[in-house]
Coordinates of C-alpha atoms in Angstrom, one line a residue:
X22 CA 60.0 -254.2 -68.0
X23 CA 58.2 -256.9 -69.9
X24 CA 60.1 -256.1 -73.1
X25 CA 59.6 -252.4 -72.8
X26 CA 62.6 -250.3 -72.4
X27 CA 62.4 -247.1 -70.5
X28 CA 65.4 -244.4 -71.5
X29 CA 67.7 -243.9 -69.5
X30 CA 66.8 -240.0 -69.8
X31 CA 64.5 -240.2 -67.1
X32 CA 67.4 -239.6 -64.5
X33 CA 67.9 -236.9 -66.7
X34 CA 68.3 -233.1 -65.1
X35 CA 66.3 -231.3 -68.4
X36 CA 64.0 -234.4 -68.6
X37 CA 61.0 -233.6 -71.1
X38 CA 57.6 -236.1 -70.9
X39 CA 57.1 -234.6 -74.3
X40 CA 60.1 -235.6 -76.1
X41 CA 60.3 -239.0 -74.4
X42 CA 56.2 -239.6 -75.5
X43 CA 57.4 -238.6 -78.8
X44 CA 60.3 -241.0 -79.0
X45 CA 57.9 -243.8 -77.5
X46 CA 55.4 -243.5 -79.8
X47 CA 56.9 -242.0 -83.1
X48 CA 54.8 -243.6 -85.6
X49 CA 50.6 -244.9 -85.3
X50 CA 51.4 -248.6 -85.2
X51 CA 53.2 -247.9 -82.2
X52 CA 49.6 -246.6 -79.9
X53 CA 48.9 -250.3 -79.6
X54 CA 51.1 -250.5 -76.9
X55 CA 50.3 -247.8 -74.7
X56 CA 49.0 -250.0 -71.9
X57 CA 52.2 -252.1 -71.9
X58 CA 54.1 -248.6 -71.6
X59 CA 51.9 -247.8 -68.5
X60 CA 52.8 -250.9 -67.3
X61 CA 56.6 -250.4 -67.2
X62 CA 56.3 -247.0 -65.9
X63 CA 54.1 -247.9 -62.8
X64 CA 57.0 -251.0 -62.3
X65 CA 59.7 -248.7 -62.3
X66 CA 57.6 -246.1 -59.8
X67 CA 57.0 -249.0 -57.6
X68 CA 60.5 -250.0 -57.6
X69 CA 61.8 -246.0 -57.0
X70 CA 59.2 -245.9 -54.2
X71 CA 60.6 -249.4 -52.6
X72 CA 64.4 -247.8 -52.9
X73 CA 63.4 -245.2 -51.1
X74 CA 61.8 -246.9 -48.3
X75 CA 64.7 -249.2 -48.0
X76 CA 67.4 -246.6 -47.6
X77 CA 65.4 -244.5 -45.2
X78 CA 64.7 -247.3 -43.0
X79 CA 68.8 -248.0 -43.3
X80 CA 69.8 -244.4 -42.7
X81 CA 67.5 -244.5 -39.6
X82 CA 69.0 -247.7 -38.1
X83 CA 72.6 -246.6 -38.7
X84 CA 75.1 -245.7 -36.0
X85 CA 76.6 -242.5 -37.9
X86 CA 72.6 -241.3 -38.6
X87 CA 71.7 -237.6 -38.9
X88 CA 70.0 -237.1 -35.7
X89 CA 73.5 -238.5 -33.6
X90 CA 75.4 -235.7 -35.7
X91 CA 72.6 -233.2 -34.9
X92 CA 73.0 -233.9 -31.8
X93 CA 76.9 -233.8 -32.0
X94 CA 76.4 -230.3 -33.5
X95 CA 74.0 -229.2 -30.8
X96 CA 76.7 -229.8 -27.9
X97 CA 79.4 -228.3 -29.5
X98 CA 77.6 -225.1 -30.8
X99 CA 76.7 -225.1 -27.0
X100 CA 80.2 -225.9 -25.8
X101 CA 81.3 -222.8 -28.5
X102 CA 78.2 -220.6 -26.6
X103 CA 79.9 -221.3 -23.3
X104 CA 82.9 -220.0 -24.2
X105 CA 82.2 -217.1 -25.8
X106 CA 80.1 -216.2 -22.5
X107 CA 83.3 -216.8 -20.8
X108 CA 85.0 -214.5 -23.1
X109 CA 82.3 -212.1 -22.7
X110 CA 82.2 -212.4 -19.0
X111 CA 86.0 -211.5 -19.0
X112 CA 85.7 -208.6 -21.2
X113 CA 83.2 -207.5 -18.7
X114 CA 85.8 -207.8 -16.0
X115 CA 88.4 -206.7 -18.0
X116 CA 86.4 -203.2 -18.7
X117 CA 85.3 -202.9 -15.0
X118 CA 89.0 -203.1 -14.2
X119 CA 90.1 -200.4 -16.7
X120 CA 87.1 -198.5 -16.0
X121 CA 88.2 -198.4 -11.8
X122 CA 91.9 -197.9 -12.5
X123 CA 90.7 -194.9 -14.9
X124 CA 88.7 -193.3 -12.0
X125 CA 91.2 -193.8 -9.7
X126 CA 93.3 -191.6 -11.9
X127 CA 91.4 -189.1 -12.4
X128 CA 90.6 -188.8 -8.9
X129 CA 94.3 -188.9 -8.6
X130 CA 94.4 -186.0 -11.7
X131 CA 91.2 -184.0 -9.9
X132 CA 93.3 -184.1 -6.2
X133 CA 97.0 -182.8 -8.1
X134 CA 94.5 -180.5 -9.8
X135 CA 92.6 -179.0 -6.7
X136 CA 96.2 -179.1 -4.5
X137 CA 98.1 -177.1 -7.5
X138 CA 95.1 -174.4 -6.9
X139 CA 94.3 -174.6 -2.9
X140 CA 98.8 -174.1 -3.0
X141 CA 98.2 -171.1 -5.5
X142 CA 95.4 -169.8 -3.9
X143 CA 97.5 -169.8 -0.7
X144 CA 100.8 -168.5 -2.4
X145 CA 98.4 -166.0 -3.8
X146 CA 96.8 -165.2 -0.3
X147 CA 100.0 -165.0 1.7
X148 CA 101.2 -162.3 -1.1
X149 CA 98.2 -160.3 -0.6
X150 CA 98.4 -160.4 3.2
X151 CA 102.2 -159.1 2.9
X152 CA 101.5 -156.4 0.0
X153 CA 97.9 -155.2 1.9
X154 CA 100.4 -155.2 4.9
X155 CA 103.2 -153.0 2.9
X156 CA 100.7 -150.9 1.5
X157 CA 99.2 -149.5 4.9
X158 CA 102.6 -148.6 5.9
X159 CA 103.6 -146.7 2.4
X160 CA 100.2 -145.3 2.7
X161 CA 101.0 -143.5 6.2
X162 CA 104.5 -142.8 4.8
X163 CA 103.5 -141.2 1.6
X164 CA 105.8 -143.1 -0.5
X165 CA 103.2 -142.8 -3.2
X166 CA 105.1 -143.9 -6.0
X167 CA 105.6 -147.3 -4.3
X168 CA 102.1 -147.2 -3.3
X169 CA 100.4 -146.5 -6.7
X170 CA 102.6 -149.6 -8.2
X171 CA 101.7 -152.1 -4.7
X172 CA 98.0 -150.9 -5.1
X173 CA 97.5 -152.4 -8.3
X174 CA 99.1 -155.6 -7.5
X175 CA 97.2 -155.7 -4.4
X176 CA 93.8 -155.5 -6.9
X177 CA 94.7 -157.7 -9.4
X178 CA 95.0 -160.1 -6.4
X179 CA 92.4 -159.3 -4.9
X180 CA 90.2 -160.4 -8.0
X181 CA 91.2 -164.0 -7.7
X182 CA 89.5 -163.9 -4.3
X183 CA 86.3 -162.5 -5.8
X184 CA 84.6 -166.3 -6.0
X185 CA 85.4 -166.9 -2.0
X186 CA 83.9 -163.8 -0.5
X187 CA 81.7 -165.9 1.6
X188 CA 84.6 -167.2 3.9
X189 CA 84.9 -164.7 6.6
X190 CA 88.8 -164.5 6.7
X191 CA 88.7 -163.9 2.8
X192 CA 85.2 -161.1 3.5
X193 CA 87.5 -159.2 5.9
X194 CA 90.5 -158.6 4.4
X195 CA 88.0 -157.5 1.2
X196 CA 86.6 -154.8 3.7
X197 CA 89.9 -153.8 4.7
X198 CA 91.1 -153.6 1.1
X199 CA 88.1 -151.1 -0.2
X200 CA 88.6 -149.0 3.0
X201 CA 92.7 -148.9 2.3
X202 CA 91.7 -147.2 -1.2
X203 CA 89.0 -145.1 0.2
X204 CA 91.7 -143.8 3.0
X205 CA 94.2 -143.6 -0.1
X206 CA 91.7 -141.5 -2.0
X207 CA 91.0 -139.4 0.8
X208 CA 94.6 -138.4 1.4
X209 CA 95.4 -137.9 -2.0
X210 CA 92.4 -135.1 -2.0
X211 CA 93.8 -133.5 0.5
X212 CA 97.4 -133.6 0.2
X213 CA 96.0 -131.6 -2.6
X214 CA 93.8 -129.3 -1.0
X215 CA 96.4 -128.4 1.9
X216 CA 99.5 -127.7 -0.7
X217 CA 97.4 -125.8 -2.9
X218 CA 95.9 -123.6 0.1
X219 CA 99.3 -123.2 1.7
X220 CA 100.8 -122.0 -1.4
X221 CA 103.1 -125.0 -1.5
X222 CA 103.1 -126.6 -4.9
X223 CA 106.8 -126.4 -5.8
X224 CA 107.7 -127.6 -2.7
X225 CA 105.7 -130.5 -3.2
X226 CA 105.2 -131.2 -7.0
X227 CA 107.2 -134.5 -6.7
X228 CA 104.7 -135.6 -4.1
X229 CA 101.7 -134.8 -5.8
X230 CA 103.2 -135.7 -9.2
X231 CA 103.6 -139.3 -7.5
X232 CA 100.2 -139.3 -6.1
X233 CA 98.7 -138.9 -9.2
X234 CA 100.3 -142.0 -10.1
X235 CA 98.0 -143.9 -7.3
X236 CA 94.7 -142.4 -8.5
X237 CA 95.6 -143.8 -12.1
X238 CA 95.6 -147.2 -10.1
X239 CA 92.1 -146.0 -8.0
X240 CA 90.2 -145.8 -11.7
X241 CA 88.6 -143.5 -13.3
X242 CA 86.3 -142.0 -11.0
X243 CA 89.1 -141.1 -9.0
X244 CA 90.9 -139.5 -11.4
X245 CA 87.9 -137.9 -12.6
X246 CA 87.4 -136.6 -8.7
X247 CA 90.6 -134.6 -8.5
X248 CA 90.6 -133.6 -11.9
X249 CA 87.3 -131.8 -11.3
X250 CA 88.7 -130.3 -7.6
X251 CA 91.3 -129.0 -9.7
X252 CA 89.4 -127.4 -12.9
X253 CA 87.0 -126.3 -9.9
X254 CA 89.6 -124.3 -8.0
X255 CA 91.4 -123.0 -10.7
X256 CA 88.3 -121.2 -12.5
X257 CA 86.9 -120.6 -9.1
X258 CA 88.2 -117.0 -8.9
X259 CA 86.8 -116.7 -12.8
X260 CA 83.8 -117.1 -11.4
X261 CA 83.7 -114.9 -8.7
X262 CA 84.9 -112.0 -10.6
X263 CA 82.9 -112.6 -14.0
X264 CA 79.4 -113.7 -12.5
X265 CA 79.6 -111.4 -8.7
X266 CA 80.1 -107.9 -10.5
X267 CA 77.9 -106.8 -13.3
X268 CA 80.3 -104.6 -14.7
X269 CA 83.3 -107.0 -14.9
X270 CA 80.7 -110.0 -16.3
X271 CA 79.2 -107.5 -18.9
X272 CA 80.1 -108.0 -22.8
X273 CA 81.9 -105.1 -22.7
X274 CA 84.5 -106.8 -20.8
X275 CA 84.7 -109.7 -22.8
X276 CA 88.5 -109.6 -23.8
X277 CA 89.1 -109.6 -19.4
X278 CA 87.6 -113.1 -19.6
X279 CA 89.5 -114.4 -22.1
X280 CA 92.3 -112.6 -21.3
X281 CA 92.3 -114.1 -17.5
X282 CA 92.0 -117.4 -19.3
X283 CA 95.1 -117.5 -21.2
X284 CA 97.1 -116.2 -17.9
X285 CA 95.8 -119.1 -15.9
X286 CA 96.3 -121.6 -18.9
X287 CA 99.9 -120.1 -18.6
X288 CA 100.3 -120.9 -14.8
X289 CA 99.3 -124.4 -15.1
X290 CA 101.9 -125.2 -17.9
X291 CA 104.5 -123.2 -15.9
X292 CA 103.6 -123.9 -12.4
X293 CA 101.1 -127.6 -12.2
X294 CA 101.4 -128.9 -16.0
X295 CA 104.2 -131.4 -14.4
X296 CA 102.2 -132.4 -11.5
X297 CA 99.8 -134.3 -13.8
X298 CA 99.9 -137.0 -16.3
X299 CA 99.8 -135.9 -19.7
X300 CA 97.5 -138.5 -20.8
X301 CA 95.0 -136.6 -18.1
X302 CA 94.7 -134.0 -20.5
X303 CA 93.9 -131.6 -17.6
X304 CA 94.9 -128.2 -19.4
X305 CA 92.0 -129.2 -22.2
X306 CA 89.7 -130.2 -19.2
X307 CA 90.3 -127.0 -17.9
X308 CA 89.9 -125.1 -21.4
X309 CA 86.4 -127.5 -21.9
X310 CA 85.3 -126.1 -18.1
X311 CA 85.8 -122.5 -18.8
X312 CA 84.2 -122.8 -22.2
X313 CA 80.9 -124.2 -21.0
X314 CA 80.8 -121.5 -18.1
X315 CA 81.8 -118.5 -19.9
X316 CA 78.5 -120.2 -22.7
X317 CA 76.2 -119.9 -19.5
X318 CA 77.4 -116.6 -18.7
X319 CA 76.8 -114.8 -21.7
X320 CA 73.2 -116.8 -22.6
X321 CA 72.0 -115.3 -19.1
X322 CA 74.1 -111.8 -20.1
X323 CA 72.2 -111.7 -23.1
X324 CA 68.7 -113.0 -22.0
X325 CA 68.8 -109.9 -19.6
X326 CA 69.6 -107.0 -22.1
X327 CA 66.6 -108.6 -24.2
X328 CA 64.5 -108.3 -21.4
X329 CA 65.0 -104.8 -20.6
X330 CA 62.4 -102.0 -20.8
X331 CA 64.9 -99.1 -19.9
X332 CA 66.0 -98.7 -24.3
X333 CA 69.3 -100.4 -22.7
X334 CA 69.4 -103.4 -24.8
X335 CA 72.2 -105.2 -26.8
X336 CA 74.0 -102.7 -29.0
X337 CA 74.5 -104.4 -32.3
X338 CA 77.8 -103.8 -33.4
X339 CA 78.9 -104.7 -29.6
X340 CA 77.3 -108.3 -30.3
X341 CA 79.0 -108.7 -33.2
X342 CA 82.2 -107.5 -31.6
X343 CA 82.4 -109.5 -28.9
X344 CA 81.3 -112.5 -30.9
X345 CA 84.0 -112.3 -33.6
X346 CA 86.8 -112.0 -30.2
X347 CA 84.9 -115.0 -29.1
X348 CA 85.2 -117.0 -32.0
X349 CA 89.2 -115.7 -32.4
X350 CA 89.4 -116.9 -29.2
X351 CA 88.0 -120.4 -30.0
X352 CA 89.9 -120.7 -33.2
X353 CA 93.2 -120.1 -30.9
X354 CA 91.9 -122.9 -28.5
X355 CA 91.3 -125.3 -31.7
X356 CA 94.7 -124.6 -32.8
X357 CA 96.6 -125.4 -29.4
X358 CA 95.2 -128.6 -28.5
X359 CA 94.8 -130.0 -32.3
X360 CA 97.6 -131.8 -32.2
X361 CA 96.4 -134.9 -29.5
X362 CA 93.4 -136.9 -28.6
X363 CA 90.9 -134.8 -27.2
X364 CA 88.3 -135.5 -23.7
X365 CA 84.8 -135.7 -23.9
X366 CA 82.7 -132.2 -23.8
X367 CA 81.7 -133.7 -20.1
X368 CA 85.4 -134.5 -19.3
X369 CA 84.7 -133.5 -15.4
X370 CA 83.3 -136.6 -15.1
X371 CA 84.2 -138.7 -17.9
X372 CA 88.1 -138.7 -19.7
X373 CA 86.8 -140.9 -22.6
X374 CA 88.6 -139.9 -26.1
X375 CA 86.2 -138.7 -28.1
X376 CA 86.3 -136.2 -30.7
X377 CA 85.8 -132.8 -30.0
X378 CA 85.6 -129.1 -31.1
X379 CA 86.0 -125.4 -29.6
X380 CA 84.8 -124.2 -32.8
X381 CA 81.2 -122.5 -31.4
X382 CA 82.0 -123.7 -27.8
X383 CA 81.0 -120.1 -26.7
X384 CA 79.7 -118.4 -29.8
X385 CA 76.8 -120.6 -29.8
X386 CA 75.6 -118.5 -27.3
X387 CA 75.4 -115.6 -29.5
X388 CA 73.5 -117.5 -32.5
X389 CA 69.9 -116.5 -31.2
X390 CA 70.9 -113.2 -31.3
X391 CA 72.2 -112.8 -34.9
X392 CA 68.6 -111.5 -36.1
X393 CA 69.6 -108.3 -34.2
X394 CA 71.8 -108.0 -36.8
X395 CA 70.4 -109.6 -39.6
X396 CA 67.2 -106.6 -38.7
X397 CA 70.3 -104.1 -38.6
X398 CA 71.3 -104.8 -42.5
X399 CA 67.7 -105.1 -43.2
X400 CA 67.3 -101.5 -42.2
X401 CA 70.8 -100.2 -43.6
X402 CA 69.7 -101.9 -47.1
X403 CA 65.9 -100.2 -46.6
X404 CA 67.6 -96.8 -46.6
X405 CA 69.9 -97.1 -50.0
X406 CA 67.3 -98.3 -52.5
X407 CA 65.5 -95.3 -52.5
X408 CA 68.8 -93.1 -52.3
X409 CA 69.8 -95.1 -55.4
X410 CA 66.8 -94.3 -57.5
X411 CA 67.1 -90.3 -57.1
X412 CA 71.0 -90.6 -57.8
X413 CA 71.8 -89.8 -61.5
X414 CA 72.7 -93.0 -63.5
X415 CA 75.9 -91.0 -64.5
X416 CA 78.0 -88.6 -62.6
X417 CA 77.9 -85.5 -63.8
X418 CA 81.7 -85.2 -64.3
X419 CA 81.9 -89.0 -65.9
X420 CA 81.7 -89.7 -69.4
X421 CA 79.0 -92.1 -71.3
X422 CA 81.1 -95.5 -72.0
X423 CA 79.1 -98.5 -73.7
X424 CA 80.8 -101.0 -71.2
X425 CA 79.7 -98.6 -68.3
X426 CA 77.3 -99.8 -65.8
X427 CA 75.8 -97.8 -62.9
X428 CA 77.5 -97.3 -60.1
X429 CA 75.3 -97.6 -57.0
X430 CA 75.0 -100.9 -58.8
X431 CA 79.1 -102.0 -58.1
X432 CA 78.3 -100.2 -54.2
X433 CA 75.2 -102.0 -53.5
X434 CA 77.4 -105.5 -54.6
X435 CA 79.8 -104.7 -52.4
X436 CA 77.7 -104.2 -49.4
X437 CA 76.3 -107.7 -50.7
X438 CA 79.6 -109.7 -50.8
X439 CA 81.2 -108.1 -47.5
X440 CA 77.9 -108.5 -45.5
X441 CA 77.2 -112.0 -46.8
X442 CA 81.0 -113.1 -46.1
X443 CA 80.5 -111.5 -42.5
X444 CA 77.2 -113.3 -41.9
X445 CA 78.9 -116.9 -43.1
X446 CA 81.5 -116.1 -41.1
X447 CA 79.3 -115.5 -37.7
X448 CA 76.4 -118.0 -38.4
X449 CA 76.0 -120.9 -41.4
X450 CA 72.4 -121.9 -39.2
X451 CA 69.2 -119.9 -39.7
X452 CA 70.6 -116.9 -39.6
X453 CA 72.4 -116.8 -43.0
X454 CA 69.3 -118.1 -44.4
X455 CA 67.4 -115.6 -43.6
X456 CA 69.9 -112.8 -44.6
X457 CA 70.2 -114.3 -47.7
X458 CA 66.5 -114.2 -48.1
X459 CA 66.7 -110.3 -47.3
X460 CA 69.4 -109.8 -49.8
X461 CA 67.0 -111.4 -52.5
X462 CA 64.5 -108.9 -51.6
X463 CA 66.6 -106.0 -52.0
X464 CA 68.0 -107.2 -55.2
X465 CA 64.4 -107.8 -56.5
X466 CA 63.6 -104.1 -54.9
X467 CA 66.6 -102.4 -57.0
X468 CA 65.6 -104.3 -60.3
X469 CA 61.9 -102.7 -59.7
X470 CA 63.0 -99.5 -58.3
X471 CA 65.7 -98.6 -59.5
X472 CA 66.6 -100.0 -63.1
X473 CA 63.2 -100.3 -64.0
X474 CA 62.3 -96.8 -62.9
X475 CA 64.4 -95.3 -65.5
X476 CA 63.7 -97.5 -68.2
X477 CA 59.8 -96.4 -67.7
X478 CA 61.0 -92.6 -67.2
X479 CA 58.4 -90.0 -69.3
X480 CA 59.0 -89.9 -72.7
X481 CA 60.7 -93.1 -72.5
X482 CA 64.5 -93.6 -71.9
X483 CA 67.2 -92.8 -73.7
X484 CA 69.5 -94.9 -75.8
X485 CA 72.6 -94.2 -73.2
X486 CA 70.4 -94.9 -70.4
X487 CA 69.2 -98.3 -71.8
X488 CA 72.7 -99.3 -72.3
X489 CA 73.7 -98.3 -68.5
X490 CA 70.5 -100.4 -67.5
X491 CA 71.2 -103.8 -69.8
X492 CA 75.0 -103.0 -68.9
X493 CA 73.9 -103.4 -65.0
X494 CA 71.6 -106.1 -65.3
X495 CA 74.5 -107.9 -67.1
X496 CA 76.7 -106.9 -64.5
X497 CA 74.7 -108.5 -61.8
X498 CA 73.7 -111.7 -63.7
X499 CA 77.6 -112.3 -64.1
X500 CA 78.8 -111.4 -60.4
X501 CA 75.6 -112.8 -58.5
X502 CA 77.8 -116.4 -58.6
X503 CA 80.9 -114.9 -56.6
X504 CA 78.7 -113.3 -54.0
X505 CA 79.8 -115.0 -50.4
X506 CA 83.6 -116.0 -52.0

C-alpha cells in the first residue's frame, strides 16, 4: 500500500486500534506520515468492500446457492409434516378402533352383568314363590317350627324385591306376604288364648313352645304383643283381687300380695317357663309388671288414708312395717334375677337390655310418706329431754367413778344410732336429711337442757357432777363419728 505495511493483526479476533496506532506511530518522527497511513487503510477498505461484492454476486449466481437449499429444506420439512399428519391421522383411527372394541366390551361386560342378575333375580323369585307357597300350607298345618325357620327365609327374600315394588306381579305377592305374617300373628295369639282358657297348656307346650319360635322371626313388636297378653293374664287375677276389695288391697294385707306373687312366679317356672324362649326374659317381665302395679296401688292406698277426715289415717309403725316387707321383698327379686341381662323398666313394649333394678321398685311409693315417721321420732325425742333433766345424774344405788358418764346420755345415743340406721335403711333422699337435722336439734337441746342445767344448778355444781358432765360431753364428741355405722 504505497510502501506502507498494514499488520497482519487486523484479521485478528482481539484486534486493538490502540495498540496497532501505537505500533504505527511509536516515535514523533513517525506523525509525518499519517496521511500516507490513511491512505493505505482506505485502499485496503476499498479492496474488503470489492471482495465482498464479488463473492456475493458469485454465491447469488451459483447453482448450489442458499435460496435452492432453502427451498430443498422447505419441501422436505413439508414432506416430514405430511407424514407425521399421516401418523397422526392413524393414531386417530387407531384410538377410535380401540375406543369401539372397548365399548363393545363393556356392553358385552354390562349385558353378562344385567343377565347374571335378571337369572338371580329370577332364581330368587321362583324360591320365594315356592317358600310363600310352603309357608301357607305349614301355616294351616301348624307345623310352626318349620314355619318360624321358612318365614325368615321368605323375608330375607323378600328384601331383595324391595327396589321392584312397582311391577304389579312383584306388588302382589308383597301384599300377600305382609297378610301371610299378619294371619301368622293372629293364630299364634290365639292358639294362645284358646290353650290357656281351655286349661290346655301341657297338652300343648310343644306347640306353643314352637310358635314362639315364629314370633322371634315376626320381630319385636310381635314378641312384645304376646309377651304383654301373657304378663296381662297372668297378673290379671292380682288385679282383681288387690284393687276390687278394699280389704284385701289394704296395707294390712300386704304380705297376700307378695305372697300371691311368688306362687304365680312358681307356676310359670313349673308350668309355662318352657313354653318361652329364655332370652324373652318373660318371668322378669312379669316381676317388672307386678312391680309397677302393686307402685300404683299402694300410692293411691296411701293418698286415700292421707285424705281422710274420720282420725283413720296411716298408722306409723304399719307404714314402716309394710315398707321394710316391701323392700325384703325387692331385695329377694334383685337377688333372683342378678345373675343375667335384665329388660327395660317398660319391657311390655320394649325387650331392649338395659340395666335395671328392683331396689325401690315399690318402696318408692312409700318415700313421701317417711315424714310420718320422721314427725313420730320427732315427738318420741320431744318427750325424753325433759325426762332426762329431772333424772339424777347418778343412780342412787351406783357409785361415783371418774370415767363415769351419765347414763341417759349412753340411752339417748342408742335411740340415735338405731333410729338413724333405720332411717338410712328406709330412705337415703330427703327424708334422712331431715331426721338428721332433728337429731341435731335434740343433741343441741340435751347439751342446753340437760348438761348445762346441772352445771348452772344453785350454789354451783359439784366437783363429781362436773366430772359426769365433761365425762359426757367427751363421751359424745368421741361416739358422734360412729352414729349411722
Amino acid at each position: 500500500m504505497n510502501g506502507v505495511s498494514i499488520p497482519s493483526s487486523l484479521d485478528a479476533s482481539d484486534y486493538d486500534p490502540i495498540d496497532h496506532l501505537n505500533t504505527i506511530f511509536s516515535h514523533p518522527s513517525t506523525l509525518t506520515s499519517i496521511n500516507q497511513t490513511a491512505f493505505a487503510l482506505q485502499t485496503h477498505q476499498d479492496e474488503l468492500s470489492s471482495n465482498i461484492t464479488n463473492l456475493v454476486a458469485l454465491q447469488a449466481y451459483n447453482d448450489d446457492s442458499s435460496l435452492k437449499r432453502m427451498q430443498s429444506a422447505k419441501s422436505e420439512l413439508a414432506d416430514l409434516f405430511r407424514k407425521i399428519e399421516s401418523v397422526r391421522t392413524r393414531a386417530i383411527q387407531t384410538e377410535q378402533t380401540i375406543t369401539s372394541m372397548t365399548a363393545d366390551i363393556k356392553r358385552l361386560d354390562g349385558t353378562k352383568k344385567n343377565l347374571t342378575l335378571s337369572m338371580t333375580a329370577l332364581k330368587r323369585l321362583q324360591m320365594l314363590t315356592t317358600a310363600y307357597e310352603q309357608l301357607r300350607g305349614l301355616a294351616k298345618t301348624r307345623q310352626y317350627r318349620e314355619c318360624a325357620s321358612l318365614l325368615q327365609a321368605v323375608l330375607q327374600l323378600m328384601k331383595h324385591f324391595n327396589s321392584y315394588r312397582s311391577i304389579d306381579q312383584i306388588a302382589t305377592l308383597s301384599r300377600g306376604v305382609s297378610e301371610l305374617q299378619r294371619e301368622l300373628l293372629e293364630q299364634v295369639c290365639e292358639d294362645f288364648e284358646m290353650a290357656f282358657a281351655k286349661g290346655e297348656v301341657g297338652g300343648k307346650k310343644a306347640v306353643l313352645a314352637e310358635s314362639c319360635l315364629v314370633m322371634d322371626a315376626l320381630g319385636d313388636n310381635a314378641r312384645a304383643r304376646l309377651v304383654t297378653w301373657y304378663v296381662n293374664t297372668q297378673l290379671r287375677e292380682y288385679r282383681q283381687v288387690f284393687r276390687g276389695n278394699d280389704e284385701a288391697g289394704s296395707l294390712d294385707n300386704i304380705g297376700r300380695r307378695y305372697s300371691w306373687f311368688r306362687r304365680m312366679l312358681k307356676t310359670f317356672e313349673d308350668e309355662h317357663a318352657g313354653i318361652f324362649p329364655t332370652g324373652w326374659r318373660v318371668n322378669e317381665v312379669l316381676a317388672n309388671a307386678f312391680c309397677e302395679g302393686t307402685r300404683d296401688d299402694f300410692k293411691g292406698i296411701l293418698e286415700r288414708s292421707m285424705r281422710r277426715t274420720d282420725g283413720g289415717r296411716i298408722d306409723v309403725n304399719l307404714l314402716l312395717s309394710c315398707l321394710q316387707e316391701t323392700m325384703d321383698f325387692e331385695q329377694s327379686l334383685e337377688k333372683r334375677f342378678a345373675a343375667g341381662t335384665r329388660a327395660s323398666i317398660d319391657t311390655l313394649s320394649s325387650l331392649e337390655d338395659k340395666p335395671l333394678t328392683f331396689h325401690g321398685s315399690i318402696s318408692e311409693a312409700f318415700e313421701p310418706y317417711l315424714s310420718l315417721w320422721v314427725d313420730s321420732q320427732d315427738k318420741q325425742l320431744a318427750t325424753m329431754i325433759p325426762k332426762y333433766r329431772i333424772q339424777p345424774l347418778l343412780a342412787a344405788d351406783e357409785e361415783f367413778s371418774p370415767q363415769a358418764v351419765i347414763p341417759s346420755s349412753i340411752e339417748l345415743f342408742h335411740f340415735y344410732k338405731t333410729s338413724l340406721a333405720q332411717c338410712a335403711k328406709l330412705s337415703t333422699s330427703e327424708r334422712l336429711l331431715d331426721f338428721s337435722k332433728i337429731l341435731a336439734k335434740y343433741l343441741d337441746q340435751y347439751a342446753q337442757q340437760v348438761l348445762l342445767f346441772f352445771l348452772q344448778g344453785a350454789g354451783g355444781p359439784s366437783l363429781e357432777h362436773t366430772i359426769l358432765v365433761l365425762n359426757t360431753a367427751d363421751y359424745w364428741h368421741t361416739k358422734h363419728s360412729t352414729i349411722g355405722r
